[in-house]
XYZ file of C-alpha atoms in Angstrom:
311
model
C 149.190 98.335 191.239
C 147.846 102.232 189.645
C 148.609 104.953 191.752
C 145.254 105.605 193.273
C 146.066 108.650 195.628
C 144.497 111.270 193.592
C 141.524 109.577 192.677
C 138.227 109.683 193.776
C 136.449 106.908 194.363
C 132.605 106.948 195.153
C 130.944 104.243 196.757
C 127.110 103.848 196.114
C 124.744 101.612 197.985
C 121.288 102.013 197.062
C 118.671 100.736 199.902
C 115.882 100.037 200.484
C 114.610 98.901 204.489
C 118.751 98.393 205.155
C 118.572 99.288 209.415
C 119.767 95.873 209.794
C 123.070 96.078 208.056
C 123.339 99.812 206.424
C 125.554 100.590 209.399
C 128.076 97.677 209.113
C 128.297 98.147 205.022
C 129.403 102.211 205.500
C 131.700 101.330 208.702
C 133.151 98.361 206.487
C 133.779 100.517 203.632
C 135.063 103.212 205.253
C 137.698 101.103 206.274
C 138.470 99.395 202.842
C 138.764 102.886 200.978
C 139.401 105.581 203.574
C 139.404 108.580 201.219
C 136.299 107.475 199.289
C 132.722 108.925 199.584
C 130.524 106.818 200.563
C 126.877 107.498 199.521
C 123.429 105.895 200.389
C 120.674 106.511 198.365
C 117.186 105.704 200.162
C 114.534 104.603 198.377
C 111.438 105.217 200.535
C 112.804 103.238 203.541
C 109.978 103.230 206.339
C 112.602 102.089 209.279
C 116.095 103.792 209.958
C 118.011 103.336 207.259
C 118.489 106.632 206.394
C 119.269 108.083 210.261
C 121.715 104.944 210.821
C 123.307 105.484 207.411
C 123.713 109.420 208.544
C 125.027 108.383 212.107
C 128.488 106.633 210.346
C 128.888 109.187 208.165
C 127.672 108.407 204.965
C 126.007 110.969 202.573
C 122.672 109.808 202.338
C 120.278 111.659 199.625
C 116.801 110.507 198.878
C 115.094 109.000 195.693
C 111.198 108.828 195.469
C 111.234 107.008 192.105
C 110.782 103.454 193.407
C 112.951 100.309 192.088
C 117.119 100.338 192.355
C 116.756 101.173 188.523
C 115.890 104.697 189.062
C 117.731 105.130 192.154
C 121.203 103.798 190.384
C 119.921 106.071 187.604
C 120.031 108.777 189.960
C 123.193 108.044 191.236
C 124.672 107.967 187.861
C 123.293 111.567 187.334
C 124.124 113.115 190.254
C 127.586 112.296 191.502
C 130.881 112.839 189.539
C 134.295 110.531 190.332
C 136.962 108.954 188.799
C 136.357 105.603 189.814
C 132.308 103.939 191.067
C 131.912 100.934 193.334
C 128.555 100.115 193.223
C 126.973 97.196 196.291
C 124.135 97.074 198.054
C 123.484 97.653 201.781
C 122.460 94.139 203.058
C 125.638 93.061 203.702
C 126.363 90.123 201.214
C 129.260 91.854 199.257
C 132.576 91.864 201.193
C 134.201 95.840 201.093
C 137.467 93.864 201.364
C 137.285 93.312 197.289
C 136.705 97.012 196.410
C 140.094 98.442 196.581
C 141.211 95.897 194.111
C 137.813 96.772 191.732
C 139.077 100.078 191.918
C 142.295 98.901 190.738
C 141.452 97.320 188.130
C 138.873 100.032 186.943
C 142.310 102.468 187.386
C 144.117 99.752 184.972
C 141.279 100.608 181.861
C 139.029 98.427 182.598
C 135.572 99.699 181.735
C 133.572 97.942 183.884
C 134.703 95.020 186.633
C 132.352 92.975 187.913
C 132.177 90.695 191.398
C 131.813 87.408 190.565
C 129.555 85.516 192.948
C 128.552 82.593 191.201
C 132.440 81.211 190.863
C 133.160 81.177 194.649
C 130.120 80.991 197.361
C 127.002 81.877 196.044
C 125.243 78.156 195.664
C 126.287 77.487 199.270
C 125.762 80.239 200.341
C 122.291 81.294 198.624
C 119.165 79.496 200.014
C 116.504 80.506 197.221
C 116.549 77.610 194.477
C 114.821 79.417 191.789
C 117.499 82.457 192.499
C 120.378 79.697 191.694
C 118.210 78.407 188.904
C 117.539 82.056 187.719
C 120.703 82.780 187.496
C 122.034 80.042 185.081
C 119.047 80.639 182.643
C 120.062 84.689 182.418
C 123.647 83.099 181.976
C 123.256 80.561 179.668
C 120.849 83.147 177.740
C 123.150 86.451 177.156
C 126.424 84.547 176.777
C 124.947 82.224 173.926
C 123.515 85.313 171.975
C 126.729 87.420 172.661
C 129.092 85.114 172.227
C 130.675 86.240 175.814
C 131.632 83.801 178.884
C 130.345 86.346 181.515
C 129.848 84.031 185.309
C 128.039 86.181 186.706
C 125.888 88.206 184.440
C 123.246 89.699 187.730
C 126.018 90.341 190.661
C 124.935 93.878 192.153
C 128.932 94.393 193.212
C 130.171 95.949 190.776
C 132.836 99.023 189.753
C 132.732 101.619 186.477
C 134.942 103.761 184.999
C 133.760 107.672 185.189
C 133.082 107.160 181.013
C 131.130 103.892 181.898
C 128.592 105.855 184.395
C 128.171 108.983 182.076
C 127.637 106.913 178.781
C 125.110 104.262 180.516
C 121.614 105.033 179.671
C 119.718 103.092 182.547
C 116.029 102.500 181.387
C 114.976 99.522 183.371
C 113.273 101.002 186.883
C 113.973 98.096 189.081
C 116.383 94.859 189.668
C 116.754 94.165 186.580
C 119.241 96.681 185.668
C 122.098 95.034 186.604
C 121.775 92.210 183.493
C 120.424 95.218 181.554
C 124.342 96.750 182.337
C 125.748 93.422 181.129
C 124.074 93.700 178.144
C 124.976 97.103 177.202
C 128.430 96.277 178.011
C 128.740 93.475 175.872
C 126.944 94.916 172.806
C 128.923 97.767 172.788
C 132.315 95.698 173.248
C 133.673 97.084 176.929
C 136.114 96.311 178.597
C 134.965 93.710 181.090
C 136.673 92.039 184.240
C 135.374 89.772 186.687
C 136.420 89.303 189.890
C 135.878 86.504 192.501
C 133.696 87.472 195.901
C 133.318 85.632 198.592
C 128.859 86.157 198.534
C 127.335 85.282 201.918
C 123.626 85.760 202.541
C 121.755 88.028 204.625
C 122.156 88.259 208.247
C 119.419 87.179 210.592
C 116.509 89.735 210.496
C 117.224 91.317 206.909
C 114.601 90.922 204.766
C 115.637 90.465 200.746
C 113.362 92.612 198.547
C 113.241 89.985 196.043
C 110.142 88.995 194.424
C 111.339 85.721 192.656
C 108.901 84.894 190.262
C 107.932 88.964 189.624
C 111.319 89.895 189.258
C 112.355 87.160 187.543
C 109.793 87.949 184.845
C 110.924 91.242 184.374
C 114.868 90.009 184.016
C 113.338 88.057 181.060
C 111.405 90.396 179.562
C 114.605 92.510 179.523
C 116.256 90.216 178.175
C 113.957 89.753 175.409
C 113.895 93.661 174.994
C 117.325 94.378 174.237
C 118.259 91.150 172.196
C 115.010 92.743 169.814
C 117.232 96.124 170.010
C 120.317 95.017 170.216
C 120.172 91.904 168.337
C 117.207 92.718 165.643
C 118.328 90.429 162.457
C 118.585 87.294 164.375
C 115.160 88.542 166.186
C 113.316 89.428 163.379
C 115.192 86.951 160.583
C 114.993 83.909 163.117
C 111.169 84.756 163.853
C 110.260 85.422 159.812
C 112.151 81.617 159.166
C 109.673 79.799 162.033
C 106.970 81.462 159.806
C 107.786 80.325 156.880
C 109.013 77.422 157.789
C 106.395 75.885 160.479
C 103.514 76.989 158.066
C 104.217 75.727 154.669
C 105.431 72.488 155.980
C 102.792 70.772 155.879
C 101.398 71.787 152.793
C 104.894 70.563 151.149
C 104.463 67.385 152.540
C 100.978 66.792 150.915
C 102.496 67.854 147.765
C 105.401 66.202 147.577
C 103.476 62.469 148.448
C 100.482 63.563 146.260
C 101.532 65.763 144.191
C 98.626 67.458 144.459
C 97.751 70.695 146.953
C 94.895 69.429 148.428
C 94.554 72.149 151.383
C 93.899 75.496 148.907
C 92.543 77.726 152.128
C 95.768 76.467 154.664
C 98.190 77.164 151.404
C 96.825 80.343 150.485
C 97.121 81.797 154.667
C 100.830 79.928 154.553
C 101.850 82.329 151.691
C 100.548 85.321 153.674
C 102.412 84.772 156.156
C 105.799 83.692 154.080
C 105.361 87.224 153.118
C 105.036 88.253 156.748
C 107.743 85.853 157.344
C 110.133 87.926 154.695
C 108.643 91.366 155.672
C 109.767 90.655 159.222
C 113.418 89.479 157.285
C 114.237 92.614 155.867
C 113.249 94.949 158.830
C 115.505 92.939 160.729
C 118.145 93.818 158.121
C 117.188 97.575 158.384
C 117.095 97.514 162.251
C 119.995 96.161 162.505
C 122.106 98.471 160.382
C 120.629 101.434 162.654
C 121.876 99.001 165.713
C 125.004 99.123 164.327
C 124.692 103.294 163.756
C 124.014 103.425 167.315
C 127.258 101.646 168.669
C 129.472 103.875 166.197
C 127.883 106.858 167.986
C 127.672 105.122 171.427
C 132.037 104.565 170.813
C 131.959 108.531 169.901
C 130.235 109.771 172.924
C 132.147 108.086 174.917
C 135.567 109.116 173.153
C 134.159 112.818 174.159
C 133.289 111.927 177.356
C 136.768 110.356 178.118
C 138.649 113.487 176.270
C 136.342 115.894 178.652
C 137.340 113.555 181.695
C 141.259 114.493 181.023
C 141.043 117.948 179.693
C 139.964 118.511 184.025
């Protein structure tokens, strides 16, 4: 196993109204990673979350911008460490898996994913629409990026310093985990999935997830990131669909009768085919720009890694 005696580790716990569980979560991570700094970012809680976390020895900070994505953005900006472990304050993730996740980052992985879906998630999670959503998101992203990531939306992850300082957090809410995964696949980062034993929230702890609302946000994030990261399939496919569907009926009529009876339809179809061709060309241009962005990301990541080694 890698030598982590001189490694700085930061445990990141974004929290909103988690007074029932935050004390136990802080204690568990202190026991699992005795030398780590435990950070609890209180996101406008109206209960005793911050007070309890402080009493357990965590470093408590406030983040006024509501939403998990905003909290993670603040954490990544503010905190410097060799390895970061991110979890939730709801006691659904086992802290005893954290040392092994830290070791994997020290071996050279950019992000270690705590995989719930390969173990107990579907037995412990009592919300069927969440299970359906996880499968839908997983299938969509893996199909597009030709990947095989099992748990796209888990909140239990470990990161390298370079990943944290080069990852642009754009999402505001719970869709941030999906964004992290897409960012990693698009830039061909080193990922490792580690099965963990997920457990449902204890009695008295209330989930902040909105199944429909957050599901829409997640799918919107996937749509936006496909448009940005995979513009050629997105715009090219859209252009091809427009051209084929609209010209299809006119072409069939001409094939059977040898005449074009619906000239207004033909004119409209030709105009939309031209629009489809323009979309395809736009996809090619944007695809070149996306590849240049990936090149720039690699250069930035190398610079951050070199700066870290010089310290």
